[in-house]
XYZ file of C-alpha atoms in Angstrom:
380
model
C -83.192 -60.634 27.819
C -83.411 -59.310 30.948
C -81.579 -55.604 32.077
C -79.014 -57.670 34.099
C -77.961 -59.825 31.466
C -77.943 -56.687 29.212
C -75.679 -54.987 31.219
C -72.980 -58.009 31.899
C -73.019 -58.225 27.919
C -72.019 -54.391 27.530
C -68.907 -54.825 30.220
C -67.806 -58.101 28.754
C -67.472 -56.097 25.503
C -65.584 -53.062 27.138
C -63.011 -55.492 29.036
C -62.097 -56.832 25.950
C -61.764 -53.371 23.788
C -59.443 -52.508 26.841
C -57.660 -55.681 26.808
C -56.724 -55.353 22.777
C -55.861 -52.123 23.596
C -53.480 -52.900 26.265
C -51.873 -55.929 23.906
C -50.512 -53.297 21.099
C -47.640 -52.483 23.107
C -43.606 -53.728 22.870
C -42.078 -55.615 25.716
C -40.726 -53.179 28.389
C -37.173 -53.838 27.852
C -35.104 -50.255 28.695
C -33.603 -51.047 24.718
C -37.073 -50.618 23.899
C -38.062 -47.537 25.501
C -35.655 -46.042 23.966
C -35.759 -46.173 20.657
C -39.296 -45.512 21.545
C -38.717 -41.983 22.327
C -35.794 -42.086 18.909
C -38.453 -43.190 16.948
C -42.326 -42.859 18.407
C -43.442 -46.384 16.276
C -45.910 -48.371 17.301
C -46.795 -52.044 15.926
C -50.168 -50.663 14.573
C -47.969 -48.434 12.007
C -46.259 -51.781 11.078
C -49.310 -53.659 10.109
C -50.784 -50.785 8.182
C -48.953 -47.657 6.329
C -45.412 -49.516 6.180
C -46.869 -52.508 4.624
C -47.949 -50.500 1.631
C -44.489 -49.451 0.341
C -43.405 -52.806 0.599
C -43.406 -54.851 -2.399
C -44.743 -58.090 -2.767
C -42.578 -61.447 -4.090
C -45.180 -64.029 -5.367
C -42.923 -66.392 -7.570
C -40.395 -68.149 -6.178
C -39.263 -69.416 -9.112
C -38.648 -66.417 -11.773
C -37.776 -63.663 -9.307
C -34.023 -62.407 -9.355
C -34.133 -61.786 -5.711
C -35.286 -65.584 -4.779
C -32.255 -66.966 -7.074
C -29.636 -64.162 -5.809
C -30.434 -65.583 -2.203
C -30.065 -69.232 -3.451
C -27.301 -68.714 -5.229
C -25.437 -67.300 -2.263
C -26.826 -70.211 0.133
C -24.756 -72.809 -2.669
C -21.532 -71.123 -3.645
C -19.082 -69.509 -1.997
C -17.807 -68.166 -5.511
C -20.916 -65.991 -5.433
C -20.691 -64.839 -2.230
C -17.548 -63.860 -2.878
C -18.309 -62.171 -6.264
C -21.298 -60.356 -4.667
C -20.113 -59.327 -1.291
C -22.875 -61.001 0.237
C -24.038 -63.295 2.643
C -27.378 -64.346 4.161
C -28.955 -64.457 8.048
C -31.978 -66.040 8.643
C -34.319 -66.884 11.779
C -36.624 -64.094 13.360
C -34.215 -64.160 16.674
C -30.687 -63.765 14.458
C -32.378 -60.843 12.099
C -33.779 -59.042 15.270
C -30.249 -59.203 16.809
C -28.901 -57.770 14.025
C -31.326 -55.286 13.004
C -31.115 -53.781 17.172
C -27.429 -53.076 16.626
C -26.887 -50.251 14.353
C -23.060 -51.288 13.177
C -24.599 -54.622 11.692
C -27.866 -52.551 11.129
C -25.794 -50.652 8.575
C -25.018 -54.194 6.815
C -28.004 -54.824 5.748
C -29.595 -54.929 2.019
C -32.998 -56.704 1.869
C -35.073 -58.295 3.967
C -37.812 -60.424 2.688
C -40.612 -61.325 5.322
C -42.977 -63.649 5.326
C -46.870 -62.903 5.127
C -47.853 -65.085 8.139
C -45.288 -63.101 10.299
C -46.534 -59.659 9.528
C -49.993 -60.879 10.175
C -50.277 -63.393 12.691
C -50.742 -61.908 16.693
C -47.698 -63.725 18.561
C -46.440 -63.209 22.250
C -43.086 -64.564 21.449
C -40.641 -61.517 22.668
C -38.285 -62.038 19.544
C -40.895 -61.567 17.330
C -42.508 -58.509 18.819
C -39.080 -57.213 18.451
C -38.741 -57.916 15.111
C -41.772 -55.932 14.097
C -39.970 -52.827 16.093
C -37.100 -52.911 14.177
C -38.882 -53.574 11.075
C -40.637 -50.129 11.509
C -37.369 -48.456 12.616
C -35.607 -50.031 9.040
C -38.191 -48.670 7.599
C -38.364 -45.245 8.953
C -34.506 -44.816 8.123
C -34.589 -46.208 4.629
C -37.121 -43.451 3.991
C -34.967 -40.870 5.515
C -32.534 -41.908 3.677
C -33.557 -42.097 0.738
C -34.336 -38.510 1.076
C -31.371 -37.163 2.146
C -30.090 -38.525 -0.989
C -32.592 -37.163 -3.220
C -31.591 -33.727 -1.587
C -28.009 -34.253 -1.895
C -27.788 -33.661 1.800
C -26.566 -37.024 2.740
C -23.543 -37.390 4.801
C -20.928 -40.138 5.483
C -22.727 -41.352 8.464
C -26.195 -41.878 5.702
C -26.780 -45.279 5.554
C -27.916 -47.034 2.723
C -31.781 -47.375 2.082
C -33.114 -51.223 3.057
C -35.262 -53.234 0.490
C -38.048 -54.817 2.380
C -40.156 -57.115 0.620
C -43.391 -59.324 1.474
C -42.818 -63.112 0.684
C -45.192 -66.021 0.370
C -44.273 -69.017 2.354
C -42.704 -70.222 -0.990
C -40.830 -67.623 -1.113
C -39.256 -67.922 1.892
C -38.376 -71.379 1.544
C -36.734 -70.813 -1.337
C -34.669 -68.147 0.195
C -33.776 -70.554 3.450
C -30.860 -72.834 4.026
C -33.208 -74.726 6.828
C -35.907 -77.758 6.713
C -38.341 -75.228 7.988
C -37.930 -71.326 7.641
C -38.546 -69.419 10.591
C -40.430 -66.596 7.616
C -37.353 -64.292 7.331
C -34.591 -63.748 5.692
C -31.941 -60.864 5.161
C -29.237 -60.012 3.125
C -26.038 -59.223 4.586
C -23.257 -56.913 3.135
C -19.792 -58.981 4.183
C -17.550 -56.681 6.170
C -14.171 -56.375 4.727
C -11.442 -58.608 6.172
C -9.430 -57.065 9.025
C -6.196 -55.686 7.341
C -3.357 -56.706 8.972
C -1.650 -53.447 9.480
C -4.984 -52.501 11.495
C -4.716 -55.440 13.024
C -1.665 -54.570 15.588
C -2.674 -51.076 15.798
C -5.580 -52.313 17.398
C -3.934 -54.964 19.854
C -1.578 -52.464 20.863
C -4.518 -50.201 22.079
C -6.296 -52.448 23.484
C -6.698 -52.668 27.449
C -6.376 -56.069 27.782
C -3.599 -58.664 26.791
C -4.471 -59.403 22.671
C -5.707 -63.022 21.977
C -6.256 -64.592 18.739
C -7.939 -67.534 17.466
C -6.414 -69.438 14.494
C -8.702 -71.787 12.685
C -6.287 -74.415 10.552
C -8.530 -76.084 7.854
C -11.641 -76.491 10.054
C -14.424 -77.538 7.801
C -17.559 -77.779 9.548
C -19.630 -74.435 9.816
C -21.605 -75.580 12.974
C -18.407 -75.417 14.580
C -16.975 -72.645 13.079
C -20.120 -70.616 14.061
C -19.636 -71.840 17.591
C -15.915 -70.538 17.741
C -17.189 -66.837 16.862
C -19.653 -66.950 19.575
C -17.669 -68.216 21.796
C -14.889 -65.233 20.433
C -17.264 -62.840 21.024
C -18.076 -63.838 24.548
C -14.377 -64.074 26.133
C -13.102 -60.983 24.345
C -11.186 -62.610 21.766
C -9.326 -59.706 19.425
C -10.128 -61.379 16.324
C -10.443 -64.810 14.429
C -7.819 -65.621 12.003
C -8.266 -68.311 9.216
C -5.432 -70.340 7.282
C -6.242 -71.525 3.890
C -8.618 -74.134 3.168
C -11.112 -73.471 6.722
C -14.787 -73.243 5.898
C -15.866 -69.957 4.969
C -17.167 -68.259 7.998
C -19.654 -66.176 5.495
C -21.053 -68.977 4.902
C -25.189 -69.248 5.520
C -24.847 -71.813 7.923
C -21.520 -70.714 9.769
C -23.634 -67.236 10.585
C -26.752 -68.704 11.669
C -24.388 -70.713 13.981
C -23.029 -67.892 14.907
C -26.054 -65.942 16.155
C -25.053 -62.204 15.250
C -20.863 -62.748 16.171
C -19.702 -62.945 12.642
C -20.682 -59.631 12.736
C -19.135 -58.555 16.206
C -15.551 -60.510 15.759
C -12.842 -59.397 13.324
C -12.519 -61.799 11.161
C -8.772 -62.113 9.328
C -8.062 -64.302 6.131
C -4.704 -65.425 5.250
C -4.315 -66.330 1.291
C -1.623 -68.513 -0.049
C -1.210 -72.077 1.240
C 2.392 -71.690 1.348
C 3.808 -69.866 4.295
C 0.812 -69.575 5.966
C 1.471 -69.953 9.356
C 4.801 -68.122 8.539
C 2.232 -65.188 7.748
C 0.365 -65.677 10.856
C 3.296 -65.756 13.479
C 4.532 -62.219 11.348
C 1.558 -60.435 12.351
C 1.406 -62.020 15.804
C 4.982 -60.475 16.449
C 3.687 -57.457 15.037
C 1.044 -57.133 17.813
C 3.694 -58.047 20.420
C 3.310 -61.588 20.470
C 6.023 -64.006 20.334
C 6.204 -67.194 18.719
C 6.566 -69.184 21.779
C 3.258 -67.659 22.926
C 1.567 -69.094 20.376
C -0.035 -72.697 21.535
C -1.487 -75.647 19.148
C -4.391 -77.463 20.604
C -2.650 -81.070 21.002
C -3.238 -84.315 23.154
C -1.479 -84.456 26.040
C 1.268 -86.597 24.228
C 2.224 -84.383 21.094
C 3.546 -87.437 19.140
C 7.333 -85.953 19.530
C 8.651 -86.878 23.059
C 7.348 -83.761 24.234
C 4.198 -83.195 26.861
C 1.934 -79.952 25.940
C 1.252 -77.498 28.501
C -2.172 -78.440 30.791
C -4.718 -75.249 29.052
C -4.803 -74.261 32.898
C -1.213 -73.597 33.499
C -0.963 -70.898 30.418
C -0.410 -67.989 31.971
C -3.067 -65.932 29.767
C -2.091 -61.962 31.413
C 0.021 -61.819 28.439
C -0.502 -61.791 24.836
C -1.295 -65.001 23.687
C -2.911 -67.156 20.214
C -4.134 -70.540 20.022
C -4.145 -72.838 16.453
C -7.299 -75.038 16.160
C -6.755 -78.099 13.568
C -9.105 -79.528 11.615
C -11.627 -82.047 12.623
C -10.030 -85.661 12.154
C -6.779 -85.036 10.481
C -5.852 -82.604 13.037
C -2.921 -79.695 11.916
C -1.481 -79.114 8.569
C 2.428 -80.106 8.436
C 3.563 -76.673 8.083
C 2.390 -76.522 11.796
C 3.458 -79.572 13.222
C 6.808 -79.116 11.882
C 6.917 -75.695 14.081
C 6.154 -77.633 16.663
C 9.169 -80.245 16.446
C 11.511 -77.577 16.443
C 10.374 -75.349 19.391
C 8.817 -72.619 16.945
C 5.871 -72.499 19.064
C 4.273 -73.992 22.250
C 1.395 -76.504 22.239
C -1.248 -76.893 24.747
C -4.149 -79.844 25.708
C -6.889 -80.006 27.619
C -7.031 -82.871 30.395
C -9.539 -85.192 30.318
C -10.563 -88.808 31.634
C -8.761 -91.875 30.545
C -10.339 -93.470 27.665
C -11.746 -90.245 26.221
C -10.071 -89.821 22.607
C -10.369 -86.124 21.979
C -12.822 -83.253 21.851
C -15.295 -81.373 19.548
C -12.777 -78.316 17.932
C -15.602 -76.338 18.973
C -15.487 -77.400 22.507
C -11.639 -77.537 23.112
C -11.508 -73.734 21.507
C -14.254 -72.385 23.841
C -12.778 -74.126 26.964
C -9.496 -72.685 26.590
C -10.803 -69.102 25.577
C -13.168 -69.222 28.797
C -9.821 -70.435 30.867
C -8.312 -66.976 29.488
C -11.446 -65.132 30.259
C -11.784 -66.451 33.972
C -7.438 -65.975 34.714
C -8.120 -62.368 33.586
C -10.923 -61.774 35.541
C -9.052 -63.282 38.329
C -6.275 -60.696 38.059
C -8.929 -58.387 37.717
C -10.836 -58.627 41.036
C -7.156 -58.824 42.248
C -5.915 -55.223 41.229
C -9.070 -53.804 42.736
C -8.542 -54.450 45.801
């Protein structure tokens, strides 16, 4: 081989030793770089000195964790019993994991083999492996300032992290095809309602509630939180019998906003809404501010107000029925006799109705634009 040829061989091998080098490294995001300097963890610590604490889940048929996590995919009754609930998908758990309120919410975390070794590019998943390391790093802090009995109120509870096989993690999924992990979620307690007007009447801007009547479907409950938590919606209220927005599927639908909205439940089918419009007042709004999503024609002689024409720089709730039988009696009758308003979205002739999901978010992105409006007003 000839010097020449020698020589091109030895810088070929350097470029690439610098190029691995250079690929070790998070994205750049500011977020990043800062709990960079909190924490000083690289992605080579994740793939080496964390991995051997973690402990490995090879059966996914005799292992109390794998049924635990199916058990609360299936039954509300357990997840109810247990105080738990389940997020999947690399993007959701990294979500979660960078915000350190619903950081403090979770349990376990089961990961999948392939993830922890495979070499991605996918920002999400680089992430991921961050936060893994900071989880990690505080669990073990944690668990000594408990050994030492100098753990505080602000302590958070260590985090299980476990290695799963691809079995594993399918049995721990509530999709066709797991995205390799999974975590388990501690459900935050439901919004009392004294709290509840305490907060509205602190709040800067007008209070706004969303009140889900019976809707079943979790896709679209999980689109009504995210939508909540974009337009600055003070909290989500549920009547009896609406899908349980702890619910697996409702949360992955939700993409992290179960655990940014408050989230209140009203017990007792009887009186319901009678509960509702109570703690309404109690937050300063009236009944007549309260609007059911209608068609135009309510079905009574009476025309609902246009969603456009609500004059939203006031306190205001709107009731959401469920999909294809619409509102329970209880709020219909309130209806026929004035108790509250109802409002309807226009649309072309010939169209039926709209997706709950989309009639909610339309009207809550109305508020969110009449507010801004007012907004950009008073500044200048």
């Amino acid at each position: 081989m000839s010097f020449i040829a020698i020589m091109m061989l030895l810088l070929l091998r350097n470029f690439r030793v610098q190029a691995t080098s250079t690929n070790i490294g998070f994205v750049t995001s500011p977020l990043l770089h800062h709990h960079r300097r909190m924490h000083s963890i690289s992605t080579a610590s994740l793939s080496t000195s964390s991995h051997m604490s973690w402990e490995m889940i090879t059966n996914h048929q005799s292992s109390k964790t794998v049924k635990l996590f199916k058990s609360i995919h299936k039954n509300k009754s357990k997840r109810n019993e247990s105080g738990f609930t389940i997020a999947e998908g690399v993007r959701l758990v990294t979500d979660i994991l960078s915000d350190e309120q619903s950081r403090r919410l979770v349990k376990r975390i089961i990961v999948s083999e392939s993830i922890l070794n495979g070499q991605s590019n996918n920002e999400y998943q680089q992430q991921l492996e961050h936060w893994l390391n900071v989880v990690e790093m505080e669990s073990r802090q944690s668990k000594e300032a408990f050994a030492s009995g100098s753990n505080t109120e602000d302590t958070i509870d260590p985090v299980t992290i476990n290695i799963g096989t691809d079995q594993v993690l399918a049995a721990c999924s509530g999709t066709v095809s797991t995205q390799g992990i999974v975590a388990l979620m501690e459900i935050p307690k439901s919004l009392d309602e004294s709290i509840v007007a305490k907060t509205a009447n602190g709040s800067s801007k007008p209070p706004f509630y969303v009140i889900l009547d019976g809707l079943q479907d979790p896709g679209n409950v999980g689109t009504i939180l995210r939508s909540c938590a974009a337009s600055h919606v003070s909290a989500l209220v549920l009547l009896p019998d609406s899908c349980d927005v702890w619910n697996p599927k409702a949360v992955r639908s939700a993409m992290g906003a179960s655990f940014r909205v408050p989230v209140i439940e009203l017990n007792g089918r009887v009186g319901a809404l009678a509960k509702a419009l109570d703690m309404l007042d109690d937050c300063g709004i009236e009944s007549n501010r309260v609007f059911a999503a209608t068609m135009e024609d309510t079905g009574d002689g009476r025309s609902s107000i246009a969603h456009y024409d609500v004059d939203f720089d006031k306190g205001a709730a709107i009731i959401l029925g469920k999909e294809g039988e619409g509102l329970r009696e209880e709020v219909r009758n309130a209806m026929g006799q004035g108790l509250i308003s109802t409002v309807h979205i226009p649309m072309a002739q010939g169209t039926e109705s709209l997706n709950a999901a989309v009639c909610g978010s339309i009207i809550m992105f109305e508020r969110m634009r009449q507010l801004s409006v007012i907004q950009s007003a008073n500044a200048n």
